[in-house]
Short mmCIF file of N, CA, C and O in Angstrom, two decimals:
data_model
loop_
_atom_site.label_atom_id
_atom_site.label_comp_id
_atom_site.label_asym_id
_atom_site.label_seq_id
_atom_site.Cartn_x
_atom_site.Cartn_y
_atom_site.Cartn_z
N LEU A 23 0.54 -1.24 0.01
CA LEU A 23 -0.14 -0.02 0.16
C LEU A 23 1.00 1.28 0.05
O LEU A 23 0.46 2.17 -0.68
N GLU A 24 1.84 1.20 0.74
CA GLU A 24 2.75 2.40 1.05
C GLU A 24 4.30 2.05 1.13
O GLU A 24 4.36 1.12 1.91
N SER A 25 5.01 2.57 0.47
CA SER A 25 6.52 2.31 0.71
C SER A 25 7.24 3.85 0.46
O SER A 25 7.19 4.41 -0.80
N GLU A 26 7.74 4.45 1.59
CA GLU A 26 8.21 5.78 1.66
C GLU A 26 9.51 6.05 2.53
O GLU A 26 9.38 5.57 3.54
N LYS A 27 10.43 6.72 2.02
CA LYS A 27 11.60 7.11 2.65
C LYS A 27 11.13 8.31 3.32
O LYS A 27 10.60 9.19 2.89
N ARG A 28 11.49 8.47 4.81
CA ARG A 28 11.19 9.55 5.54
C ARG A 28 12.39 9.97 6.38
O ARG A 28 13.33 9.25 6.60
N VAL A 29 12.07 11.00 7.14
CA VAL A 29 13.23 11.53 8.07
C VAL A 29 12.58 11.66 9.34
O VAL A 29 11.40 12.50 9.48
N LEU A 30 13.20 11.16 10.40
CA LEU A 30 12.72 11.39 11.98
C LEU A 30 13.85 11.72 12.87
O LEU A 30 14.75 10.93 12.89
N ASN A 31 13.60 12.97 13.38
CA ASN A 31 14.71 13.48 14.28
C ASN A 31 16.24 13.46 13.63
O ASN A 31 17.19 13.08 14.33
N GLY A 32 16.13 13.71 12.48
CA GLY A 32 17.26 13.63 11.68
C GLY A 32 17.93 12.45 11.03
O GLY A 32 18.95 12.40 10.41
N ASN A 33 17.14 11.38 11.53
CA ASN A 33 17.59 10.08 10.88
C ASN A 33 16.60 9.67 9.89
O ASN A 33 15.42 9.67 9.94
N ASN A 34 17.31 9.07 8.76
CA ASN A 34 16.40 8.50 7.60
C ASN A 34 15.76 7.14 8.01
O ASN A 34 16.65 6.25 8.76
N TYR A 35 14.67 6.90 7.60
CA TYR A 35 14.11 5.69 7.78
C TYR A 35 12.95 5.22 6.65
O TYR A 35 12.69 6.07 5.70
N LEU A 36 12.67 3.93 6.60
CA LEU A 36 11.72 3.55 5.62
C LEU A 36 10.68 3.08 6.04
O LEU A 36 10.41 2.36 7.13
N ARG A 37 9.24 3.55 5.71
CA ARG A 37 7.99 3.40 6.23
C ARG A 37 7.40 2.36 5.34
O ARG A 37 7.06 2.77 3.99
N LEU A 38 6.90 1.15 5.63
CA LEU A 38 6.05 0.36 4.74
C LEU A 38 4.62 0.18 5.50
O LEU A 38 4.64 0.15 6.69
N VAL A 39 3.57 0.34 4.66
CA VAL A 39 2.22 -0.12 5.02
C VAL A 39 1.70 -1.18 3.94
O VAL A 39 1.98 -0.87 2.91
N PHE A 40 1.34 -2.46 4.53
CA PHE A 40 0.98 -3.22 3.70
C PHE A 40 -0.01 -4.29 4.25
O PHE A 40 -0.39 -4.11 5.52
N GLN A 41 -0.79 -5.06 3.52
CA GLN A 41 -1.92 -5.89 3.87
C GLN A 41 -1.63 -7.38 3.68
O GLN A 41 -1.05 -7.63 2.64
N LEU A 42 -2.02 -8.17 4.59
CA LEU A 42 -1.96 -9.60 4.34
C LEU A 42 -3.24 -10.14 4.65
O LEU A 42 -3.97 -9.77 5.65
N SER A 43 -3.63 -11.26 3.99
CA SER A 43 -4.90 -11.99 4.37
C SER A 43 -4.66 -13.50 4.69
O SER A 43 -3.89 -14.14 3.98
N GLN A 44 -5.43 -13.91 5.74
CA GLN A 44 -5.18 -15.53 6.12
C GLN A 44 -6.59 -15.84 6.60
O GLN A 44 -7.20 -15.10 7.31
N ASP A 45 -7.01 -16.93 6.28
CA ASP A 45 -8.31 -17.40 6.74
C ASP A 45 -9.41 -16.48 6.65
O ASP A 45 -10.11 -16.39 7.72
N ASN A 46 -9.62 -15.78 5.66
CA ASN A 46 -10.79 -14.90 5.15
C ASN A 46 -10.61 -13.64 6.26
O ASN A 46 -11.64 -12.85 6.30
N GLU A 47 -9.49 -13.40 6.75
CA GLU A 47 -9.17 -12.16 7.61
C GLU A 47 -8.06 -11.25 6.93
O GLU A 47 -7.19 -11.85 6.25
N SER A 48 -8.26 -10.05 7.03
CA SER A 48 -7.28 -9.08 6.44
C SER A 48 -6.62 -8.32 7.79
O SER A 48 -7.32 -7.90 8.48
N TYR A 49 -5.43 -8.29 7.63
CA TYR A 49 -4.57 -7.47 8.54
C TYR A 49 -3.70 -6.47 7.84
O TYR A 49 -3.23 -6.78 6.67
N THR A 50 -3.59 -5.36 8.54
CA THR A 50 -2.82 -4.24 7.66
C THR A 50 -1.67 -3.81 8.80
O THR A 50 -1.81 -3.94 10.11
N PHE A 51 -0.36 -3.81 8.26
CA PHE A 51 0.80 -3.54 9.02
C PHE A 51 1.36 -2.28 8.69
O PHE A 51 1.22 -1.85 7.66
N ILE A 52 1.95 -1.60 9.61
CA ILE A 52 2.92 -0.58 9.41
C ILE A 52 4.42 -0.88 10.04
O ILE A 52 4.39 -1.43 11.29
N GLN A 53 5.28 -0.73 9.26
CA GLN A 53 6.78 -1.18 9.82
C GLN A 53 7.58 0.00 9.37
O GLN A 53 7.54 0.56 8.28
N HIS A 54 8.48 0.51 10.38
CA HIS A 54 9.42 1.60 10.26
C HIS A 54 10.59 0.80 10.42
O HIS A 54 11.13 0.24 11.44
N PHE A 55 11.63 0.89 9.45
CA PHE A 55 13.11 0.29 9.50
C PHE A 55 14.08 1.38 9.55
O PHE A 55 14.35 2.23 8.92
N HIS A 56 14.65 1.22 10.63
CA HIS A 56 15.72 2.36 11.05
C HIS A 56 17.10 1.51 11.11
O HIS A 56 17.35 0.55 11.71
N THR A 57 18.11 2.23 10.64
CA THR A 57 19.55 1.85 11.00
C THR A 57 20.37 3.02 11.75
O THR A 57 20.05 4.04 11.71
N HIS A 58 21.11 2.44 12.72
CA HIS A 58 21.88 3.21 13.50
C HIS A 58 22.93 2.62 14.12
O HIS A 58 22.95 1.53 14.48
N LYS A 59 24.39 3.29 13.91
CA LYS A 59 25.54 2.36 14.36
C LYS A 59 25.52 1.17 13.96
O LYS A 59 25.73 0.25 15.07
N GLN A 60 25.55 0.78 12.80
CA GLN A 60 25.46 -0.45 12.53
C GLN A 60 24.41 -1.71 13.02
O GLN A 60 24.71 -3.03 13.16
N LYS A 61 23.36 -1.05 13.56
CA LYS A 61 22.08 -1.86 13.84
C LYS A 61 20.91 -1.61 13.40
O LYS A 61 20.78 -0.41 12.77
N PHE A 62 20.11 -2.49 13.17
CA PHE A 62 18.96 -2.38 12.46
C PHE A 62 17.71 -2.57 13.31
O PHE A 62 17.67 -3.54 14.16
N TYR A 63 16.62 -1.52 13.30
CA TYR A 63 15.53 -1.52 14.27
C TYR A 63 14.36 -1.56 13.22
O TYR A 63 14.31 -1.03 12.32
N ILE A 64 13.46 -2.43 13.64
CA ILE A 64 12.05 -2.57 13.00
C ILE A 64 10.95 -2.28 14.10
O ILE A 64 10.90 -3.19 14.80
N LEU A 65 10.23 -1.24 13.87
CA LEU A 65 8.86 -1.08 14.45
C LEU A 65 8.09 -1.39 13.79
O LEU A 65 7.76 -1.33 12.44
N THR A 66 7.00 -2.53 14.41
CA THR A 66 5.81 -2.74 13.77
C THR A 66 4.55 -2.80 14.46
O THR A 66 4.62 -2.96 15.70
N PHE A 67 3.44 -2.40 13.85
CA PHE A 67 2.21 -2.34 14.24
C PHE A 67 1.37 -3.13 13.30
O PHE A 67 1.55 -3.05 12.24
N SER A 68 0.31 -3.98 13.86
CA SER A 68 -0.77 -4.62 12.94
C SER A 68 -1.91 -4.54 13.72
O SER A 68 -2.10 -4.61 14.93
N SER A 69 -3.06 -4.72 12.83
CA SER A 69 -4.28 -4.73 13.24
C SER A 69 -5.15 -5.12 12.26
O SER A 69 -4.76 -5.27 11.05
N ASP A 70 -6.58 -5.66 12.56
CA ASP A 70 -7.45 -5.96 11.49
C ASP A 70 -7.75 -4.76 10.87
O ASP A 70 -7.74 -3.55 11.16
N THR A 71 -7.77 -5.18 9.45
CA THR A 71 -7.85 -4.13 8.46
C THR A 71 -9.18 -3.01 8.75
O THR A 71 -9.07 -1.80 8.57
N ARG A 72 -10.07 -3.61 9.17
CA ARG A 72 -11.43 -3.01 9.36
C ARG A 72 -11.27 -1.87 10.43
O ARG A 72 -11.82 -0.94 10.59
N GLU A 73 -10.15 -2.22 11.43
CA GLU A 73 -10.00 -1.37 12.63
C GLU A 73 -8.90 -0.47 12.44
O GLU A 73 -8.64 0.43 13.32
N PHE A 74 -8.13 -0.58 11.35
CA PHE A 74 -6.75 0.13 11.32
C PHE A 74 -6.92 1.66 11.26
O PHE A 74 -6.11 2.22 12.16
N ASP A 75 -7.82 2.16 10.59
CA ASP A 75 -7.84 3.74 10.61
C ASP A 75 -8.06 4.25 12.14
O ASP A 75 -7.59 5.35 12.59
N SER A 76 -8.64 3.50 12.83
CA SER A 76 -9.01 4.03 14.19
C SER A 76 -7.71 4.07 15.22
O SER A 76 -7.56 4.76 16.19
N TYR A 77 -6.62 3.28 14.82
CA TYR A 77 -5.38 3.19 15.49
C TYR A 77 -4.18 4.25 14.84
O TYR A 77 -3.53 4.51 15.57
N LEU A 78 -4.54 4.61 13.82
CA LEU A 78 -3.53 5.40 12.80
C LEU A 78 -2.86 6.44 13.57
O LEU A 78 -1.73 6.73 13.79
N LYS A 79 -3.63 7.30 14.00
CA LYS A 79 -3.05 8.62 14.86
C LYS A 79 -2.39 8.40 15.93
O LYS A 79 -1.23 8.86 16.19
N SER A 80 -2.72 7.27 16.66
CA SER A 80 -2.03 6.92 17.90
C SER A 80 -0.63 6.28 17.62
O SER A 80 0.29 6.55 18.26
N ILE A 81 -0.75 5.34 16.63
CA ILE A 81 0.40 4.62 16.18
C ILE A 81 1.54 5.61 15.49
O ILE A 81 2.72 5.59 15.87
N ASP A 82 0.89 6.66 14.81
CA ASP A 82 1.96 7.35 14.27
C ASP A 82 2.62 8.34 15.30
O ASP A 82 3.81 8.59 15.32
N LYS A 83 1.90 8.65 16.29
CA LYS A 83 2.30 9.54 17.40
C LYS A 83 3.37 8.69 18.18
O LYS A 83 4.50 9.27 18.50
N MET A 84 3.06 7.45 18.47
CA MET A 84 4.06 6.47 19.22
C MET A 84 5.27 6.22 18.30
O MET A 84 6.44 6.31 18.88
N PHE A 85 5.12 5.89 17.00
CA PHE A 85 6.30 5.65 16.34
C PHE A 85 7.14 6.99 16.00
O PHE A 85 8.36 6.91 16.07
N SER A 86 6.50 8.10 16.17
CA SER A 86 7.43 9.42 15.92
C SER A 86 8.14 9.48 17.08
O SER A 86 9.06 10.29 17.00
N SER A 87 7.79 8.96 18.24
CA SER A 87 8.41 9.12 19.54
C SER A 87 9.81 8.35 19.58
O SER A 87 10.50 8.72 20.48
N PHE A 88 9.98 7.57 18.64
CA PHE A 88 11.17 6.63 18.81
C PHE A 88 12.35 7.60 18.55
O PHE A 88 12.42 8.13 17.52
N LYS A 89 13.48 7.35 19.47
CA LYS A 89 14.71 8.05 19.19
C LYS A 89 15.94 7.20 19.11
O LYS A 89 15.86 6.32 20.31
N LEU A 90 16.91 7.48 18.38
CA LEU A 90 18.02 6.47 18.48
C LEU A 90 19.13 7.50 19.07
O LEU A 90 19.37 8.60 18.61
N LYS A 91 19.90 6.92 19.98
CA LYS A 91 20.91 7.59 20.67
C LYS A 91 22.08 6.97 20.37
O LYS A 91 22.55 5.92 19.94
#
């Protein structure tokens, strides 16, 4: 659904939004991929696709609070 390079607190990261279906259920995922000091960090959120939009504002706020030191 989405693949976008972004910047957070001066650090580049990749944001992916995608859907998976299994057993007649659909799930939507957001993943942020960060690298820092030769380490790789992946933040992941998933929910039932029907409920995804109700969580989006909170998840974006939580993910944007992530800081690498």
